[in-house]
Backbone as JSON, one array per atom type, in Angstrom:
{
  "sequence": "XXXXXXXXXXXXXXXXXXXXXXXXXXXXXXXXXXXXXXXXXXXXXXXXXXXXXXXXXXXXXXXXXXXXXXXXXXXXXXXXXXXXXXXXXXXXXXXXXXXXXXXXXXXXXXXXXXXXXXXXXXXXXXXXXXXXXXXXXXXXXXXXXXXXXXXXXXXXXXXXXXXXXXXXXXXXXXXXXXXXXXXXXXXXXXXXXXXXXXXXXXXXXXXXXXXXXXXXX",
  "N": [[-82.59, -20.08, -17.36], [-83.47, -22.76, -16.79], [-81.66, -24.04, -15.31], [-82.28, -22.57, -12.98], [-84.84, -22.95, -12.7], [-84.89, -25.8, -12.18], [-82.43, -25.8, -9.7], [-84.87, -24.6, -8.24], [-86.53, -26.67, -7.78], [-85.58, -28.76, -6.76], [-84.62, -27.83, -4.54], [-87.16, -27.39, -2.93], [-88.35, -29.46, -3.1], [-87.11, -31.44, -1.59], [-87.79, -30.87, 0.57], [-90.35, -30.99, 0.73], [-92.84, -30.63, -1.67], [-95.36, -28.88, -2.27], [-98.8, -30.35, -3.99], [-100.7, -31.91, -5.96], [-102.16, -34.86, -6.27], [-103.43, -36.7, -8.67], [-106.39, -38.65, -8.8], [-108.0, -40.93, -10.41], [-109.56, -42.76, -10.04], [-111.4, -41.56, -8.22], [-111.98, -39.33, -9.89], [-110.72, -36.79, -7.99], [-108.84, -34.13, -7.3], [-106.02, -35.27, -5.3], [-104.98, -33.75, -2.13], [-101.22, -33.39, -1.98], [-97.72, -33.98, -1.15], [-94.38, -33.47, -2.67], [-91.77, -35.04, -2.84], [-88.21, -35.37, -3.15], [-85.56, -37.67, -2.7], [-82.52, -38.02, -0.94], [-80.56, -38.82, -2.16], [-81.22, -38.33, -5.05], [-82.6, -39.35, -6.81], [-85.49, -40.55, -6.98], [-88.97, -39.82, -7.04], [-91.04, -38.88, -4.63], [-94.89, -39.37, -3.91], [-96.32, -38.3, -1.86], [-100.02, -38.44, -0.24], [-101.61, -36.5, 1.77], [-103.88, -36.63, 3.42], [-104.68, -38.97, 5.0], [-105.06, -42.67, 4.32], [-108.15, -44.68, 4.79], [-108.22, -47.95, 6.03], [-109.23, -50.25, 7.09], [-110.07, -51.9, 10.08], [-108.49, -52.77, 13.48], [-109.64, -54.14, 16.32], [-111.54, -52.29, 18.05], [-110.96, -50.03, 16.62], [-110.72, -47.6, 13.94], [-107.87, -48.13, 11.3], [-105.58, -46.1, 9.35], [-103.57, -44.92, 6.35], [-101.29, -43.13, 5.19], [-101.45, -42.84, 1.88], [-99.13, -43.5, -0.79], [-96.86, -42.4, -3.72], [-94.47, -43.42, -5.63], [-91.66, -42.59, -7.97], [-89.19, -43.81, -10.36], [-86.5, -41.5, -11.13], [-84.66, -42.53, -13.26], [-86.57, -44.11, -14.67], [-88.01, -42.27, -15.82], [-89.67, -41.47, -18.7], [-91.51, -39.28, -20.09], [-92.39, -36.07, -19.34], [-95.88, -35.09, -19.19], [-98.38, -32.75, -20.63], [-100.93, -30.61, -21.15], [-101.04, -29.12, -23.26], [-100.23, -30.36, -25.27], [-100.54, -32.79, -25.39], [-102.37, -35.97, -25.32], [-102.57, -37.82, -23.88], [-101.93, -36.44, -21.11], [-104.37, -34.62, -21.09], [-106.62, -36.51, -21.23], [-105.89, -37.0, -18.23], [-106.68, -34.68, -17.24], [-109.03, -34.13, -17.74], [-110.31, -37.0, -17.0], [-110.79, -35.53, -14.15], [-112.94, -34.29, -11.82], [-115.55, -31.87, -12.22], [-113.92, -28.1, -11.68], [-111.44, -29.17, -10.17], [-109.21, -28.69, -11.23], [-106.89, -26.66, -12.77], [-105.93, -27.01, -16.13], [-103.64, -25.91, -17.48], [-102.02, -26.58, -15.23], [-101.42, -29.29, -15.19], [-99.48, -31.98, -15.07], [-98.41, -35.37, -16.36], [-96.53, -37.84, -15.64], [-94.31, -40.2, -16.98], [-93.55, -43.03, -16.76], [-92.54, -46.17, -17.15], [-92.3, -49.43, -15.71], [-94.17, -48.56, -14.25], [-97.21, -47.09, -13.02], [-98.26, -44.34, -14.77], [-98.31, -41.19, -13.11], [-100.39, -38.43, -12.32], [-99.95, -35.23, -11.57], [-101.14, -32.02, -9.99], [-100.22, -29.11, -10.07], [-99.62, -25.75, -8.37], [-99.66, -23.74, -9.94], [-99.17, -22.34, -13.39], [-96.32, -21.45, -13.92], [-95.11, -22.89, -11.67], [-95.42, -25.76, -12.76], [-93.89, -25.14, -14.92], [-91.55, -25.27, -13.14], [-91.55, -27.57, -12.25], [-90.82, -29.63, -14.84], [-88.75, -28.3, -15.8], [-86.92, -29.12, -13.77], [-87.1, -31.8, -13.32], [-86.25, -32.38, -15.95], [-83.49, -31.61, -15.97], [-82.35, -33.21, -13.51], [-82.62, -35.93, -14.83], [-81.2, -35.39, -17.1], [-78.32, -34.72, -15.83], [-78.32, -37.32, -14.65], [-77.82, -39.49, -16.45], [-75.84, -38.45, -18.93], [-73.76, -39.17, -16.17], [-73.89, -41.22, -15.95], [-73.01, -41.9, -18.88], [-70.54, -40.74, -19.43], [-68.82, -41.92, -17.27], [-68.93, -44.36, -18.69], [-67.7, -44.23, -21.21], [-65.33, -43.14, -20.22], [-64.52, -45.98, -19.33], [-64.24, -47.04, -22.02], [-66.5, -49.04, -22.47], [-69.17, -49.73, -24.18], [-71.88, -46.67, -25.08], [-74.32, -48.02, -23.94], [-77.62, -49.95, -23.73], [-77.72, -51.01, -26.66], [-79.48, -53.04, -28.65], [-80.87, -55.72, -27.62], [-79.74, -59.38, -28.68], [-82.22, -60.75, -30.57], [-84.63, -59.22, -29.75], [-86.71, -56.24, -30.49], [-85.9, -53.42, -32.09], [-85.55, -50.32, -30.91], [-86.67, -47.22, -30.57], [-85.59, -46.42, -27.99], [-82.94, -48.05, -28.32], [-81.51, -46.12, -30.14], [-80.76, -43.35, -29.05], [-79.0, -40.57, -29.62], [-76.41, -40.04, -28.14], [-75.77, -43.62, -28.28], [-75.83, -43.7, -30.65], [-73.88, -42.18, -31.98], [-71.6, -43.4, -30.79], [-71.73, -45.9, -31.94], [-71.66, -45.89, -34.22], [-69.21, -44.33, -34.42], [-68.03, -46.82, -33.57], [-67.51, -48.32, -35.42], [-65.6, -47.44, -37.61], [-66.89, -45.34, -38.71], [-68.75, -44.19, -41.73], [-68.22, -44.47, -44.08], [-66.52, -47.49, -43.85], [-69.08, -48.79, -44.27], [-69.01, -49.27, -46.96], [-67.17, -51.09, -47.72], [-66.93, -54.56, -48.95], [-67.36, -57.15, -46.86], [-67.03, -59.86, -48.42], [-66.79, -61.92, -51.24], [-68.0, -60.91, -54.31], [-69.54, -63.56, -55.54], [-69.66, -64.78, -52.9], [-71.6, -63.24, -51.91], [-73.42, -63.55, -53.52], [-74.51, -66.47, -53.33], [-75.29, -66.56, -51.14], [-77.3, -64.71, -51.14], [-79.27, -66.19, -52.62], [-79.58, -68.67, -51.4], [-80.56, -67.54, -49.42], [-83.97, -67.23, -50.77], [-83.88, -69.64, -51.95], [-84.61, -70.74, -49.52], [-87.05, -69.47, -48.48], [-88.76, -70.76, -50.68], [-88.84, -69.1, -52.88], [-87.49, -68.95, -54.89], [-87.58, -69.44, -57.86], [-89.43, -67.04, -58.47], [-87.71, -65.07, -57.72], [-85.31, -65.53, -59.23], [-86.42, -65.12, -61.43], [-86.81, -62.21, -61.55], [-84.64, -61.06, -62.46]],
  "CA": [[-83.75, -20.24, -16.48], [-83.65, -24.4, -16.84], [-81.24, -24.92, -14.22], [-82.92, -21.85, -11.98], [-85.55, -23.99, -12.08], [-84.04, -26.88, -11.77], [-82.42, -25.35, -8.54], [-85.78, -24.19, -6.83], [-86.95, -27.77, -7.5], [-84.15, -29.28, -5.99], [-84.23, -27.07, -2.7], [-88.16, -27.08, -2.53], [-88.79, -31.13, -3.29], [-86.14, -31.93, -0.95], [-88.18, -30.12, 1.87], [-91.76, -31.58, 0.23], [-93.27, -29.65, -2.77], [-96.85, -29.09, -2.42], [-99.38, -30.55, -5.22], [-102.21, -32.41, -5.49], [-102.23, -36.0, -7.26], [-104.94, -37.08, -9.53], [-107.08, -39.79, -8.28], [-108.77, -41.03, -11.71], [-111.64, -43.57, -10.51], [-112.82, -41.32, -7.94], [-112.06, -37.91, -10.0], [-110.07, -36.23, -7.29], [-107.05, -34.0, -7.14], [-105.99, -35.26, -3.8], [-103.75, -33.21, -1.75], [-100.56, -34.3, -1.5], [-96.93, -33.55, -1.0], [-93.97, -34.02, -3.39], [-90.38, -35.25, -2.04], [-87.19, -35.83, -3.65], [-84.9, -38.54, -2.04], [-81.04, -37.4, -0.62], [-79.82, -39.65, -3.63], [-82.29, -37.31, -5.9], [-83.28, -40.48, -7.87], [-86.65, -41.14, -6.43], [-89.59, -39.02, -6.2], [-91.8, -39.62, -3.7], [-96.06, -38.33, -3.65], [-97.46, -38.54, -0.64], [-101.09, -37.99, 0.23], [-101.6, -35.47, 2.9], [-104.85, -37.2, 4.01], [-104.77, -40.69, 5.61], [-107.17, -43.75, 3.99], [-108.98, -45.95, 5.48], [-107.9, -49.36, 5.02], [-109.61, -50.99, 8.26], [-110.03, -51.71, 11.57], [-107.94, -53.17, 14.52], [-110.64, -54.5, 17.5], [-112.83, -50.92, 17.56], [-110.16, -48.94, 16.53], [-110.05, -47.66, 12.68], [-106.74, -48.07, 10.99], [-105.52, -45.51, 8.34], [-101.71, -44.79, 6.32], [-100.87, -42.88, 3.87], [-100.67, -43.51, 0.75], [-97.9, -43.1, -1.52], [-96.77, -42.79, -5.49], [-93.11, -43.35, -6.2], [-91.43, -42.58, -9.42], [-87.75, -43.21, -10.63], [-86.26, -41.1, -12.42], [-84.35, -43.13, -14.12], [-87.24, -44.7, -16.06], [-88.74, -41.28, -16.8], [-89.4, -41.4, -20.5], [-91.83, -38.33, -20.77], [-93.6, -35.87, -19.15], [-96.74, -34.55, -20.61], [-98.71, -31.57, -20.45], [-102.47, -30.49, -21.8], [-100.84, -28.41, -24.32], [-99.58, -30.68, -26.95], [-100.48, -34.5, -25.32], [-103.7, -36.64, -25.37], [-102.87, -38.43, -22.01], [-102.5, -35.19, -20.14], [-105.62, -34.23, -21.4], [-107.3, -37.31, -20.3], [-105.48, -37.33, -16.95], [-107.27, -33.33, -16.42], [-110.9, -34.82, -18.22], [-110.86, -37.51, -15.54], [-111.47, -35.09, -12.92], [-114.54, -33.65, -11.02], [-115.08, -29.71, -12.59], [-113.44, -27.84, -11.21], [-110.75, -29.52, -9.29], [-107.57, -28.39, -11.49], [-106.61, -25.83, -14.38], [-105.47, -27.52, -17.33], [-102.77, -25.54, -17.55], [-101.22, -27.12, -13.93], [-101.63, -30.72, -15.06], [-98.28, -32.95, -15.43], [-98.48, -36.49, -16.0], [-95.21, -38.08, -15.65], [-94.82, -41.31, -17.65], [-92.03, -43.7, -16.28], [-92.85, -47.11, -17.04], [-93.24, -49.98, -15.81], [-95.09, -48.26, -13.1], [-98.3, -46.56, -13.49], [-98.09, -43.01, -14.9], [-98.2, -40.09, -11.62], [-101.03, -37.33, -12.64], [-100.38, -34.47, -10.62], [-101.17, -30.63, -10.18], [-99.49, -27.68, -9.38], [-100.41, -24.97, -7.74], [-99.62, -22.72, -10.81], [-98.36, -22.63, -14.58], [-95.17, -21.37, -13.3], [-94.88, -23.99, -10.86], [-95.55, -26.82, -13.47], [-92.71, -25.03, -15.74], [-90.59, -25.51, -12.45], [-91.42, -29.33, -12.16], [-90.79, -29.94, -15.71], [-87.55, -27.93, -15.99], [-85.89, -29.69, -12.45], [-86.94, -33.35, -13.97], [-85.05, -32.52, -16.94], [-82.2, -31.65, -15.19], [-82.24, -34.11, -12.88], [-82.36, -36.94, -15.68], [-80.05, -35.16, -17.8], [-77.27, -34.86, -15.03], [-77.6, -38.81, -14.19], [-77.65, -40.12, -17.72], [-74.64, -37.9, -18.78], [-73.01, -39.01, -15.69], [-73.79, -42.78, -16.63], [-72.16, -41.74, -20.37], [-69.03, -40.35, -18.83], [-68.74, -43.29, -17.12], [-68.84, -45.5, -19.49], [-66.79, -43.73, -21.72], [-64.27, -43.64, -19.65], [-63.74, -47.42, -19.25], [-64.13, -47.32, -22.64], [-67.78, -49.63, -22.86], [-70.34, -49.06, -24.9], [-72.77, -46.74, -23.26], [-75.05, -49.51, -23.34], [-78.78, -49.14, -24.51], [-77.66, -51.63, -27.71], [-80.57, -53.9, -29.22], [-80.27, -57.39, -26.77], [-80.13, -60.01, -29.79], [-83.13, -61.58, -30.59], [-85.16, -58.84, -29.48], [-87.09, -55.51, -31.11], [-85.21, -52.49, -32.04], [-86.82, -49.28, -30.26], [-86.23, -45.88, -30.25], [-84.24, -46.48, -26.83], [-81.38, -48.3, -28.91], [-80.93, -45.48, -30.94], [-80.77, -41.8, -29.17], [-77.3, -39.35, -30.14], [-75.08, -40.81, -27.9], [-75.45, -44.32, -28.76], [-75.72, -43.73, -32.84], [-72.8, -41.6, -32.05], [-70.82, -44.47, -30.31], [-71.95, -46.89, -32.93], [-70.88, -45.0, -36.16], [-67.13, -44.58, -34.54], [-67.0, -47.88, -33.26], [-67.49, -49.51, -36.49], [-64.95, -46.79, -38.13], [-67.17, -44.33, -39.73], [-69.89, -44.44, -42.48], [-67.34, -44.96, -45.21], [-66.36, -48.85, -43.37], [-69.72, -49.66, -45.08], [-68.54, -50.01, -48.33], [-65.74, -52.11, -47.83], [-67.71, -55.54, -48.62], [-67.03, -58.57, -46.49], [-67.15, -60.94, -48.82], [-66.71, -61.76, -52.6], [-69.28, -61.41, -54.87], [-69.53, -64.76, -55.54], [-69.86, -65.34, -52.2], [-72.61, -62.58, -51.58], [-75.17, -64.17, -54.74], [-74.59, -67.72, -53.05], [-75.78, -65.98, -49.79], [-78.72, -64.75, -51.73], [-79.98, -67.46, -53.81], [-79.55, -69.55, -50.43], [-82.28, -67.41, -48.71], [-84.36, -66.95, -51.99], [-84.42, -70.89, -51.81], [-85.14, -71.09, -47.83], [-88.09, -68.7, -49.04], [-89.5, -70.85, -51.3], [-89.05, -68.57, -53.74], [-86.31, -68.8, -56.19], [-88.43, -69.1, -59.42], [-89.83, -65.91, -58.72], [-86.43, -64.45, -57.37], [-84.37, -65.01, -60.38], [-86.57, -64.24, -62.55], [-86.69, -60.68, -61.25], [-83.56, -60.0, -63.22]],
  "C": [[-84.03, -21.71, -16.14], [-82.93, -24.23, -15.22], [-81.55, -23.87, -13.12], [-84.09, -22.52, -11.3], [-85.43, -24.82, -11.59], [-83.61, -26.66, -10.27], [-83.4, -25.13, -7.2], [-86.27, -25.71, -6.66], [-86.46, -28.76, -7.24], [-84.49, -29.01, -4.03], [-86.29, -27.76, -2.19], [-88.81, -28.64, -2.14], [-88.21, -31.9, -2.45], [-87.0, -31.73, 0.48], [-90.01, -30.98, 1.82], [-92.41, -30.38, -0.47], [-94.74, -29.96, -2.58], [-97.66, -29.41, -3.74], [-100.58, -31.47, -4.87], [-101.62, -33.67, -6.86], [-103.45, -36.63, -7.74], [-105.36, -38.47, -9.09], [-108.4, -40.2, -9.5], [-110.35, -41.85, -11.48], [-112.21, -42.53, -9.29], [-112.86, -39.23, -8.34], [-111.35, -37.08, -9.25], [-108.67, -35.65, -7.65], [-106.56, -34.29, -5.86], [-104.65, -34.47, -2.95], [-102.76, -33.9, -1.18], [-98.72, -33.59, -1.62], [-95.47, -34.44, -2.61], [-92.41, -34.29, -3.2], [-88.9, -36.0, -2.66], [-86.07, -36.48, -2.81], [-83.24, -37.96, -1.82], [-80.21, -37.81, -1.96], [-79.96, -38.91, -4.68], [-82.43, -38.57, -7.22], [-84.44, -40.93, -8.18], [-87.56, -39.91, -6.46], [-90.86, -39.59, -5.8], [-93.42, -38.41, -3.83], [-96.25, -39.34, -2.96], [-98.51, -37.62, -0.15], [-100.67, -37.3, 1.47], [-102.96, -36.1, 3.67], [-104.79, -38.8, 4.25], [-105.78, -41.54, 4.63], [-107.08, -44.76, 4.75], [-108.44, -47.37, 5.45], [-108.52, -50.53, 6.26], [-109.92, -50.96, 9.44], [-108.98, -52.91, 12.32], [-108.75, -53.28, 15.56], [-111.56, -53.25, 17.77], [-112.08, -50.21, 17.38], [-110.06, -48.76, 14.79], [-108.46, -47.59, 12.42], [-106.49, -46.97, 9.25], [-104.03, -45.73, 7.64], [-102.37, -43.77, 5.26], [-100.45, -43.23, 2.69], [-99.97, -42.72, -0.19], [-97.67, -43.48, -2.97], [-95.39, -42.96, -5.37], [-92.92, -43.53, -7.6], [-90.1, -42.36, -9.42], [-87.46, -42.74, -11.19], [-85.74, -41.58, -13.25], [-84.87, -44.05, -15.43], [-88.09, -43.68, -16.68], [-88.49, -41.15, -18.25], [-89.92, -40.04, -20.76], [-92.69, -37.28, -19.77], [-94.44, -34.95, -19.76], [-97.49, -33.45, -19.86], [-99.92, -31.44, -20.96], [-102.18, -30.09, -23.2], [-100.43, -29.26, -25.71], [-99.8, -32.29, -26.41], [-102.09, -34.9, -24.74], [-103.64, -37.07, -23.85], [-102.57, -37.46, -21.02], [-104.13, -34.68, -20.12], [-106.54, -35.16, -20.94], [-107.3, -37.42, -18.84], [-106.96, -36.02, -16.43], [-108.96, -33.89, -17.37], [-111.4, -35.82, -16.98], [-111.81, -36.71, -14.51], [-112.62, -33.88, -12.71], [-114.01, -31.97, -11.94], [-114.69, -29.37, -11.34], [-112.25, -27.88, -9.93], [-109.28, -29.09, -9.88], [-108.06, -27.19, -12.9], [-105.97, -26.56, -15.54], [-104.27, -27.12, -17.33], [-101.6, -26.02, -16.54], [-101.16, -28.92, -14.29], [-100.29, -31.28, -15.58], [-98.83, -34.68, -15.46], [-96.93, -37.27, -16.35], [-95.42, -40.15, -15.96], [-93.12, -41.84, -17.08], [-92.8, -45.46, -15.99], [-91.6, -48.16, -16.78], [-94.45, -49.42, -15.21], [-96.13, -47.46, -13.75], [-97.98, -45.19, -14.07], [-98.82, -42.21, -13.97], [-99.12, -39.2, -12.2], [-100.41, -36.44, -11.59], [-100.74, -32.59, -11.17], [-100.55, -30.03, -9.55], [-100.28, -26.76, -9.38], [-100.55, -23.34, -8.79], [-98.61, -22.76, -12.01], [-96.89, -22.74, -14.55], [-94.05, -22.27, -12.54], [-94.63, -25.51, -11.81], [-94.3, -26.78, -14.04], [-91.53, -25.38, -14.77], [-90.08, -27.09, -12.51], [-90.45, -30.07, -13.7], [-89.15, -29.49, -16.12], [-86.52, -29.02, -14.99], [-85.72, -31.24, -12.71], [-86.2, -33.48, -15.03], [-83.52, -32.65, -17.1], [-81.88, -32.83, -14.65], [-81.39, -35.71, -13.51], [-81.0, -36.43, -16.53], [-78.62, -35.22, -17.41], [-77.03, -36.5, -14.79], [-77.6, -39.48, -15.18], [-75.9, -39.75, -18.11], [-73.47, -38.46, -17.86], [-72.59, -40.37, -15.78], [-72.63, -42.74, -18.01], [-70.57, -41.34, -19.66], [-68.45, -41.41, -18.12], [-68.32, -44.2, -17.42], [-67.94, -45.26, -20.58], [-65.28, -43.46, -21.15], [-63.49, -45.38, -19.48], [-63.61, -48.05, -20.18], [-65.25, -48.78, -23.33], [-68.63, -48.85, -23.44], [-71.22, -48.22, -24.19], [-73.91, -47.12, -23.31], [-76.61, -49.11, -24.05], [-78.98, -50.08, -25.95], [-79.2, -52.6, -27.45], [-79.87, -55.66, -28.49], [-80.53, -58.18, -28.24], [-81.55, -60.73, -29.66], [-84.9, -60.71, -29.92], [-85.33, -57.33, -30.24], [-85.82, -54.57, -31.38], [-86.23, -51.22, -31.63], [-86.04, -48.36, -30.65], [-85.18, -45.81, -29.28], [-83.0, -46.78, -27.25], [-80.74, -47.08, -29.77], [-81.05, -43.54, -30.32], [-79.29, -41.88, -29.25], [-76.71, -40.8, -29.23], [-74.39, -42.37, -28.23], [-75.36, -44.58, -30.44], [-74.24, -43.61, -32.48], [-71.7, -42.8, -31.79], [-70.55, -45.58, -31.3], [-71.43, -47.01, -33.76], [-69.68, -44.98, -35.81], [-66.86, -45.97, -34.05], [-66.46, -48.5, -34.54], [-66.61, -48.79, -38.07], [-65.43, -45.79, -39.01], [-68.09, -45.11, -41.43], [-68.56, -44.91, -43.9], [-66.69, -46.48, -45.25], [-67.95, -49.46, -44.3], [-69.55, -50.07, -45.96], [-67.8, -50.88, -48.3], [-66.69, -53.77, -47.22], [-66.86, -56.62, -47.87], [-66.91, -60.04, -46.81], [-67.0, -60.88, -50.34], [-68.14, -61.54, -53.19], [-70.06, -62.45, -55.2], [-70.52, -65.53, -54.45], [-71.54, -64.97, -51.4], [-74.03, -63.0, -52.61], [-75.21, -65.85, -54.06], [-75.58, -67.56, -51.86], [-77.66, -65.74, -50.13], [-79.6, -65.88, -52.34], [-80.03, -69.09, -52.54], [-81.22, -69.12, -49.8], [-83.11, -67.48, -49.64], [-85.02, -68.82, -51.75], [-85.11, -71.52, -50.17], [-86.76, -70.95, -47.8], [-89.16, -69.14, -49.51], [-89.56, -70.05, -52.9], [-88.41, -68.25, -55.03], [-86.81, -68.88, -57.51], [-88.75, -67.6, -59.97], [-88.32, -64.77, -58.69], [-85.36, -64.62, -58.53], [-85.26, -64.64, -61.82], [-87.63, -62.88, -62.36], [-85.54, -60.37, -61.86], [-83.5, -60.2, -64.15]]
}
């Protein structure tokens, strides 16, 4: 049923998927359309109602405005049922403007996180299934890729910077553990012992602390 979904939200997003996008300072679900790019990388919300943004000599001026979201930085999306910032997204708004149950908020940073609604539970399970897909097909197709030319598939910890969750899902552990020949390569020390208490008793003194540090044993 994933990639059924997946499928209708393919055909339907391509054409403009109807929904409504959450408008948090003034409470609103605003109606709005939802459009997946020929590339299918991009998705595009666009308001269905014009705003204001001026005038031109007595003439008002309006546009549409617009959300974009790549998929490629989709990290999560959330739901009422099991996430706090869905739940805030559908608290924001005016009573009665959405069901709880229709509320997505699609988290893809840097950019702002996308509230929107659907027009029915069903519908939400569609969105949620077709983004999975979506991502899952162009990641995968990145890994194959890269596996082929025989590079890492990338994602490693830049030096000098945190380690996240991102450095470490399956495929790159996986990559990691055979580059470096398997969990059993740990044992096999790099150095004498000798050379490994000199190592210690070096930082230990960098530390400050070598008084206390040897006499811990």
């Amino acid at each position: 049923h994933v990639w059924r979904h997946a499928r209708c939200f393919v055909c339907r997003s391509a054409l403009g998927l109807p929904c409504r996008v959450i408008d948090y300072q003034r409470g609103l679900a605003v109606p709005s359309r939802c459009k997946l790019n020929a590339t299918r990388d991009l998705l595009l919300f666009e308001h269905l109602q014009h705003v204001h943004v001026g005038h031109i000599g007595d003439g008002a001026v309006s546009e549409v405005a617009r959300q974009s979201c790549e998929l490629r930085r989709v990290r999560n999306v959330w739901v009422c049922a099991d996430s706090e910032l869905a739940n805030i997204a559908f608290g924001a708004l005016q009573r009665g403007q959405a069901n709880s149950d229709r509320v997505l908020v699609i988290d893809a940073p840097p950019a702002q996180s996308v509230g929107i609604v659907m027009h029915s539970a069903q519908a939400r399970e569609m969105v949620l299934d077709g983004i999975a897909v979506l991502v899952a097909v162009r990641r995968a197709r990145q890994e194959l890729e890269a596996a082929q030319q025989g590079r890492s598939p990338g994602g490693l910890r830049p030096p000098g910077l945190s380690l996240r969750s991102s450095h470490l899902t399956d495929k790159i552990c996986t990559w990691l553990a055979q580059k470096g020949g398997g969990e059993a390569q740990l044992a096999l020390a790099p150095e004498s012992r000798a050379d490994s208490e000199a190592a210690l008793d070096e930082a230990a003194d960098a530390l400050d602390i070598s008084d206390a540090w040897h006499g811990s044993f």
